[in-house]
Every structure is written in C-alpha cells, then in structure tokens.
PDB file of C-alpha atoms in Angstrom:
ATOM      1  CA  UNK A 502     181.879  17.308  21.026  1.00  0.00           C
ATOM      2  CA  UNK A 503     183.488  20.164  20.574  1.00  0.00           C
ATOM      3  CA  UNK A 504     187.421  20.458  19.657  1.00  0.00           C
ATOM      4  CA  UNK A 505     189.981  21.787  22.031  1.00  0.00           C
ATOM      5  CA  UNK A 506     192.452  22.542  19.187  1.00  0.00           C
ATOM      6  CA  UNK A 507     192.606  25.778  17.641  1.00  0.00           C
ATOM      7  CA  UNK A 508     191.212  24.631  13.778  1.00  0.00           C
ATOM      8  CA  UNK A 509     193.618  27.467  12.381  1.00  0.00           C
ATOM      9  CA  UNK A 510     196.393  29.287  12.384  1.00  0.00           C
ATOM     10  CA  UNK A 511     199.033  31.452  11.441  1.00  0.00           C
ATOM     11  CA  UNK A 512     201.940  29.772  10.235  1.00  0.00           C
ATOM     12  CA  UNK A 513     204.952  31.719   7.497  1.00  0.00           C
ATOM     13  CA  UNK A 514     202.384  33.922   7.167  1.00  0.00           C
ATOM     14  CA  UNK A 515     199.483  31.992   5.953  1.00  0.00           C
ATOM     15  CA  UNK A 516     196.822  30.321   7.825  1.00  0.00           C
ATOM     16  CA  UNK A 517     196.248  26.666   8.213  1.00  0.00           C
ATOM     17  CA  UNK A 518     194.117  24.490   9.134  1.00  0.00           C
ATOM     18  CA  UNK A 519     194.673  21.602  12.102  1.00  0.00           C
ATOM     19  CA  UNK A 520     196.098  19.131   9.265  1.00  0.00           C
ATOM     20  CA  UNK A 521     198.277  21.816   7.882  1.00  0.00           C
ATOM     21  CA  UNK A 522     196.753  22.527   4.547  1.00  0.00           C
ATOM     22  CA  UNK A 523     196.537  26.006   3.070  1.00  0.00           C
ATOM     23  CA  UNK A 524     193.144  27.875   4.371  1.00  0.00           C
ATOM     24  CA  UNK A 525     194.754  31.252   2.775  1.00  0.00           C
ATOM     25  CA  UNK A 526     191.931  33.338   1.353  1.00  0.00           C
ATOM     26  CA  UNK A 527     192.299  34.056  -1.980  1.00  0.00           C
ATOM     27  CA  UNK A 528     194.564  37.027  -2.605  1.00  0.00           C
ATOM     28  CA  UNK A 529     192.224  40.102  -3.923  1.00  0.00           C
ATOM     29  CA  UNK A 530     189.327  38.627  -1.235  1.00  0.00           C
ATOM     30  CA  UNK A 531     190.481  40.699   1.719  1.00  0.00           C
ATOM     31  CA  UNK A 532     190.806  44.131  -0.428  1.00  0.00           C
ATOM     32  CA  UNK A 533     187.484  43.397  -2.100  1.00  0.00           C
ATOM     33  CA  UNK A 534     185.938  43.055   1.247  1.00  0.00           C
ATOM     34  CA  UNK A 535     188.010  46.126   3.307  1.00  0.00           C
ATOM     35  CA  UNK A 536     186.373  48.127  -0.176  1.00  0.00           C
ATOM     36  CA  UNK A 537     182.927  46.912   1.058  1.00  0.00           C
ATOM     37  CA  UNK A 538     183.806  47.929   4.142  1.00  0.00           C
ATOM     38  CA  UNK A 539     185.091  51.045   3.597  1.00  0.00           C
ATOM     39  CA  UNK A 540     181.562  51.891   0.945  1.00  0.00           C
ATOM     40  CA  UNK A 541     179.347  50.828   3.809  1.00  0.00           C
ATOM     41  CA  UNK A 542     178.121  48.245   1.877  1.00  0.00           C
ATOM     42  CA  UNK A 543     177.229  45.182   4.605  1.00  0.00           C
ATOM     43  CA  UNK A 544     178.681  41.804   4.370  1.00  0.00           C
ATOM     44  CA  UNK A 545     177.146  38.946   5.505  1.00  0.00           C
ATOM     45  CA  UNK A 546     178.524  35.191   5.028  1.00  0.00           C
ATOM     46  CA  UNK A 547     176.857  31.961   4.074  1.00  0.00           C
ATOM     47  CA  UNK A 548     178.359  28.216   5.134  1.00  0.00           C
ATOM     48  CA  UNK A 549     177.635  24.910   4.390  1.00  0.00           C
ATOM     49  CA  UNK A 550     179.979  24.198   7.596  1.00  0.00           C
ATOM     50  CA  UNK A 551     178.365  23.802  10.577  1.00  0.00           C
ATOM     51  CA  UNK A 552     180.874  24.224  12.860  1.00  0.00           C
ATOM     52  CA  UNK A 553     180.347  28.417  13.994  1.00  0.00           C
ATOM     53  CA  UNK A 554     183.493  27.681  15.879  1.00  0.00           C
ATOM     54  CA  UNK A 555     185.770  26.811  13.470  1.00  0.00           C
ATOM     55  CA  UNK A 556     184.243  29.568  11.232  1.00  0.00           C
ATOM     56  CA  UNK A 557     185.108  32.362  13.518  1.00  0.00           C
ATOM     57  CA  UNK A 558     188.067  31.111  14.093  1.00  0.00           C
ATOM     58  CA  UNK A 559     189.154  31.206  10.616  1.00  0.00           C
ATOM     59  CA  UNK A 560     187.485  34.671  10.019  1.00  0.00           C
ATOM     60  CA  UNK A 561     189.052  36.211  13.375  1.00  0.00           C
ATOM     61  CA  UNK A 562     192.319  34.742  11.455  1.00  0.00           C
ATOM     62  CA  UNK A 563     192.117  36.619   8.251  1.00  0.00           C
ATOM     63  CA  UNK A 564     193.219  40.298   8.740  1.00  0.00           C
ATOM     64  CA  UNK A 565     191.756  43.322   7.131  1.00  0.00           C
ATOM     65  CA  UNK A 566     192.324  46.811   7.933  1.00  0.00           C
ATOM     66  CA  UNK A 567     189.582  49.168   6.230  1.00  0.00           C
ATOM     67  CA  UNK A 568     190.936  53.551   7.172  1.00  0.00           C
ATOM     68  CA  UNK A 569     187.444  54.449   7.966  1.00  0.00           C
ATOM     69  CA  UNK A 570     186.882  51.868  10.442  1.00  0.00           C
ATOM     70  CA  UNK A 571     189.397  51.525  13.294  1.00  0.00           C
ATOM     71  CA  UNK A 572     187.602  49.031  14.946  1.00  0.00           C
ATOM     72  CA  UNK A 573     187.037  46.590  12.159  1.00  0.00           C
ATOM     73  CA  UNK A 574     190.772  44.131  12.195  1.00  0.00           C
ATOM     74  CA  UNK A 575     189.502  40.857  10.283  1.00  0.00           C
ATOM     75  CA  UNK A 576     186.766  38.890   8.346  1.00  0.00           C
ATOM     76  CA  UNK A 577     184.958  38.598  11.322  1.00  0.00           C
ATOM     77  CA  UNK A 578     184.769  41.665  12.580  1.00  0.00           C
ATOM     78  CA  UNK A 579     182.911  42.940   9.155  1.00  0.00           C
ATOM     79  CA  UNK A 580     179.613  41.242  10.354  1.00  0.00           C
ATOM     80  CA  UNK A 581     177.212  43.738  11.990  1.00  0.00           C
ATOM     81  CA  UNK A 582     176.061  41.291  14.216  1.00  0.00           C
ATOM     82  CA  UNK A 583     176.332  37.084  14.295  1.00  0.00           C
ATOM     83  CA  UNK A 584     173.325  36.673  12.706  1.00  0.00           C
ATOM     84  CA  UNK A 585     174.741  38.036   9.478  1.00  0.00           C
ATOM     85  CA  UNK A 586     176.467  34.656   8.859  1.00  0.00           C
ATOM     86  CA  UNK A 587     174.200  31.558   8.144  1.00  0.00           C
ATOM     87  CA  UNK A 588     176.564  28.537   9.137  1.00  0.00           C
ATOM     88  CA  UNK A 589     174.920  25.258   8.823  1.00  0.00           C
ATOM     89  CA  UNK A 590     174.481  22.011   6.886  1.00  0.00           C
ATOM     90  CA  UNK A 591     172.118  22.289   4.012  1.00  0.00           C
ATOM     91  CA  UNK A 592     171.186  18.426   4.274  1.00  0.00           C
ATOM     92  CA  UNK A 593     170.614  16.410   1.472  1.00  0.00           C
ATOM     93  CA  UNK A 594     170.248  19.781  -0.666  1.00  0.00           C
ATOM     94  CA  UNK A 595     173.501  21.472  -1.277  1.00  0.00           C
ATOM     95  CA  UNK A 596     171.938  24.621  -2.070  1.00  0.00           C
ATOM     96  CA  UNK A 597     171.945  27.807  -0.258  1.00  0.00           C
ATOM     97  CA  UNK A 598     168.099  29.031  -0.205  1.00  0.00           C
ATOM     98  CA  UNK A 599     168.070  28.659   3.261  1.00  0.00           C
ATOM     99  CA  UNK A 600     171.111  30.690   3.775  1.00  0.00           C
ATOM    100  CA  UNK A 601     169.526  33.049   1.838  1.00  0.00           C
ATOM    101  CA  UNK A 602     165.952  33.420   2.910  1.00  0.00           C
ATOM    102  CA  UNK A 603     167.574  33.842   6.417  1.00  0.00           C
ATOM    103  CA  UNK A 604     170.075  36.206   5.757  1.00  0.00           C
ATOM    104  CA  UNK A 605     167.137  38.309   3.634  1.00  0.00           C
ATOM    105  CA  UNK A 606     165.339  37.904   6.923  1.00  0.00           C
ATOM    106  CA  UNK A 607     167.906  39.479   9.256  1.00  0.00           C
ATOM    107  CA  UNK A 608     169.087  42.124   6.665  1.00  0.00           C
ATOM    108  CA  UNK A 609     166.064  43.446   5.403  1.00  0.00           C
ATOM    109  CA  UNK A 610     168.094  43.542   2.485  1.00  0.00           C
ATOM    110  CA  UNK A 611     165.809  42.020  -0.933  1.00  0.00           C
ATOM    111  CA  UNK A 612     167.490  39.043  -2.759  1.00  0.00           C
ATOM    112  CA  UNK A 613     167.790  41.610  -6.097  1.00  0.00           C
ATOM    113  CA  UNK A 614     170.336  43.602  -3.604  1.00  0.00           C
ATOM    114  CA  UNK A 615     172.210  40.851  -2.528  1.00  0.00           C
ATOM    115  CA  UNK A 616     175.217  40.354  -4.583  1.00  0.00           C
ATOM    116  CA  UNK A 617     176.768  36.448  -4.026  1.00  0.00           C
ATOM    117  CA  UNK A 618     180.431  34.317  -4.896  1.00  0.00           C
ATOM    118  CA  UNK A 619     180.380  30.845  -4.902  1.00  0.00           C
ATOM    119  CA  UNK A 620     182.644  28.563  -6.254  1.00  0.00           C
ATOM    120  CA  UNK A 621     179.614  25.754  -6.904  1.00  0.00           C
ATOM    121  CA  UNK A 622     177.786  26.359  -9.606  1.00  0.00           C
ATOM    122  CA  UNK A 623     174.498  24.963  -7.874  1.00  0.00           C
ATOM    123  CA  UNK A 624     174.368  27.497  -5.225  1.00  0.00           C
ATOM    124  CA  UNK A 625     174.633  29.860  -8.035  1.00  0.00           C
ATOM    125  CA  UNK A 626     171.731  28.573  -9.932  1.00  0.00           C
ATOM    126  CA  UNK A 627     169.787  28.534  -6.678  1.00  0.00           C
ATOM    127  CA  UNK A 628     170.749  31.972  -5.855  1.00  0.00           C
ATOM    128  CA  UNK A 629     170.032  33.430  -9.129  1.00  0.00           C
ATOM    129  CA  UNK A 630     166.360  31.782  -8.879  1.00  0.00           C
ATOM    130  CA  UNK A 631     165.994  33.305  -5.800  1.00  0.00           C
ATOM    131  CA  UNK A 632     166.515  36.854  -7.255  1.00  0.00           C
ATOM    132  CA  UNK A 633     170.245  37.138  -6.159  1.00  0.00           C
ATOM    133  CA  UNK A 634     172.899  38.784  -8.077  1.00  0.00           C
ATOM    134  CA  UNK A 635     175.363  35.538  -7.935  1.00  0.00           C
ATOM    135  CA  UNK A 636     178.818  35.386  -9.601  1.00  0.00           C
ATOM    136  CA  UNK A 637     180.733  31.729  -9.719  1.00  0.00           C
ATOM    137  CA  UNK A 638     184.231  32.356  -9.191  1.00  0.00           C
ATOM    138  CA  UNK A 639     184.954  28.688  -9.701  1.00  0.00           C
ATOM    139  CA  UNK A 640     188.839  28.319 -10.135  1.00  0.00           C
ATOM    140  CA  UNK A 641     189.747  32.080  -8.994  1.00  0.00           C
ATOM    141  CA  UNK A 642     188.062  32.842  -6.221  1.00  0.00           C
ATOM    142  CA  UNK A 643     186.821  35.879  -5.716  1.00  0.00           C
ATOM    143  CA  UNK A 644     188.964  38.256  -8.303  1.00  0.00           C
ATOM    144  CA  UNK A 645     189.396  42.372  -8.459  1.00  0.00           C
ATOM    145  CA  UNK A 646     188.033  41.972 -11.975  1.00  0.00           C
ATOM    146  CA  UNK A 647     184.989  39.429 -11.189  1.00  0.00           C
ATOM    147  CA  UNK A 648     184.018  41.908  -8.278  1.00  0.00           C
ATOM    148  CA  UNK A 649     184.211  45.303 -10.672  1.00  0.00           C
ATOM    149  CA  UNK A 650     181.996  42.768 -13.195  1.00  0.00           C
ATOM    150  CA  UNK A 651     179.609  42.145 -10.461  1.00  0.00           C
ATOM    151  CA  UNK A 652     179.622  45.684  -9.251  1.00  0.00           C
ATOM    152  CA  UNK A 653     178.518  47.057 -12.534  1.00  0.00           C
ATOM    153  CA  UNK A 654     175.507  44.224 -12.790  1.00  0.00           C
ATOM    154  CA  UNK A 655     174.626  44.919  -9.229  1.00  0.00           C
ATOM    155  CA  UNK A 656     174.089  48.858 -10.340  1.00  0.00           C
ATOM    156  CA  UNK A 657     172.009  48.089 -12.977  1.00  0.00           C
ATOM    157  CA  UNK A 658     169.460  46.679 -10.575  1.00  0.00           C
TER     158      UNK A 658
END
C-alpha cells in the first residue's frame, strides 16, 4: 500500500515529516556533500528504510546548490543514477554489508575507497570489517570537523 500523503515537507523552513517532527539534516551535512559534489567525488546512500518513496522524497526535499554543477538542486539529485542508493530492510541483521556489497557492485568503487557515517555503531563495525573507511557520528551527525578527520584517513589509503 502505498501512501498518498507527501511523507515530507517544507514547513518555517525546515522539513518535516507527516507527524510533524523535525527531518532537518544536520547543519554542516548539505555543505559537506555540495564539497563532494563540487570534488567529483560520487555519493551514494545506504537505508535501512524500505520505503524508496519516502526516501526520495525527503532527498528531493533537502536543497543543495554545488557552482560547478547547475543541474544538481538537492540530495537527490547527487546520485549518478538510482542504483547508487541501497534502500531496504536489513532483516533480522541490522548491519549494512548488503548495502555495501551492492553499492561496491554498482560503483566499481573497492570498500578501502568507500568512506561511510553512521550514527550506529554496528554498521560501523560491519563496515570497517568489510574494508570501509567508516566514521560514527553518533550524537553530531555528520560534522565539518568529523568529515576533514575522515578526509585525511581516507588519503592515507
């Protein structure tokens, strides 16, 4: 069954979701990835939700503006094609090595070149097995000075 409601929104300039709670990025997230952007570095997203729907939705919802790319005006925009975001449950396992092994499939990209911020520190102990470069941003989201931290690791590979 699929909803007829719009599952977020713009309201006083934040975004919502269909119960009216907060669904606001956190604040440095849409610079960090309009940088990425703007490096050619590819993004790629990874969901335990299943719901592609609502996910778009939200991402379409979150603006970004990066100079060097004109055509590029939100989260969702970013993804070079729809297969770059790996939106499903993960079942009884909560970790992401599914997400993962697929996006490594569609990328070409190897797991040592992937570079990963999670908020559960079980998707970043799966990651990290995996070979990913994964930062837990647990409490902060995903911060200007976590990002430069992970930038510098991510060189060293």
């Amino acid at each position: 069954h699929k909803d007829r409601h719009m599952p977020f929104a713009v309201a006083d300039q934040k975004i919502v979701d269909a119960w009216g709670r907060d669904a606001s990025p956190y604040p440095d997230a849409q610079g960090i990835i309009t940088e990425l952007v703007e490096r050619g570095i590819p993004v790629a997203y990874a969901s335990r939700n299943p719901s592609m729907d609502h996910l778009e939705a939200l991402l379409r919802a979150i603006a970004i503006a990066p100079k060097n790319r004109p055509d590029i005006k939100n989260l969702w925009d970013v993804l070079p094609s729809r297969d770059y975001i790996q939106a499903y449950s993960s079942g009884l396992s909560r970790a992401k090595t599914k997400h993962f092994t697929a996006l490594q499939r569609v990328t070409g990209v190897p797991f040592s070149k992937m570079l990963f911020f999670d908020d559960d520190q079980a998707n970043i102990t799966t990651a990290a097995a995996q070979g990913v470069i994964a930062m837990n941003v647990k409490g902060s989201g995903v911060t200007r000075p976590i990002f430069e931290r992970a930038m510098k690791i991510y060189q060293t590979y």
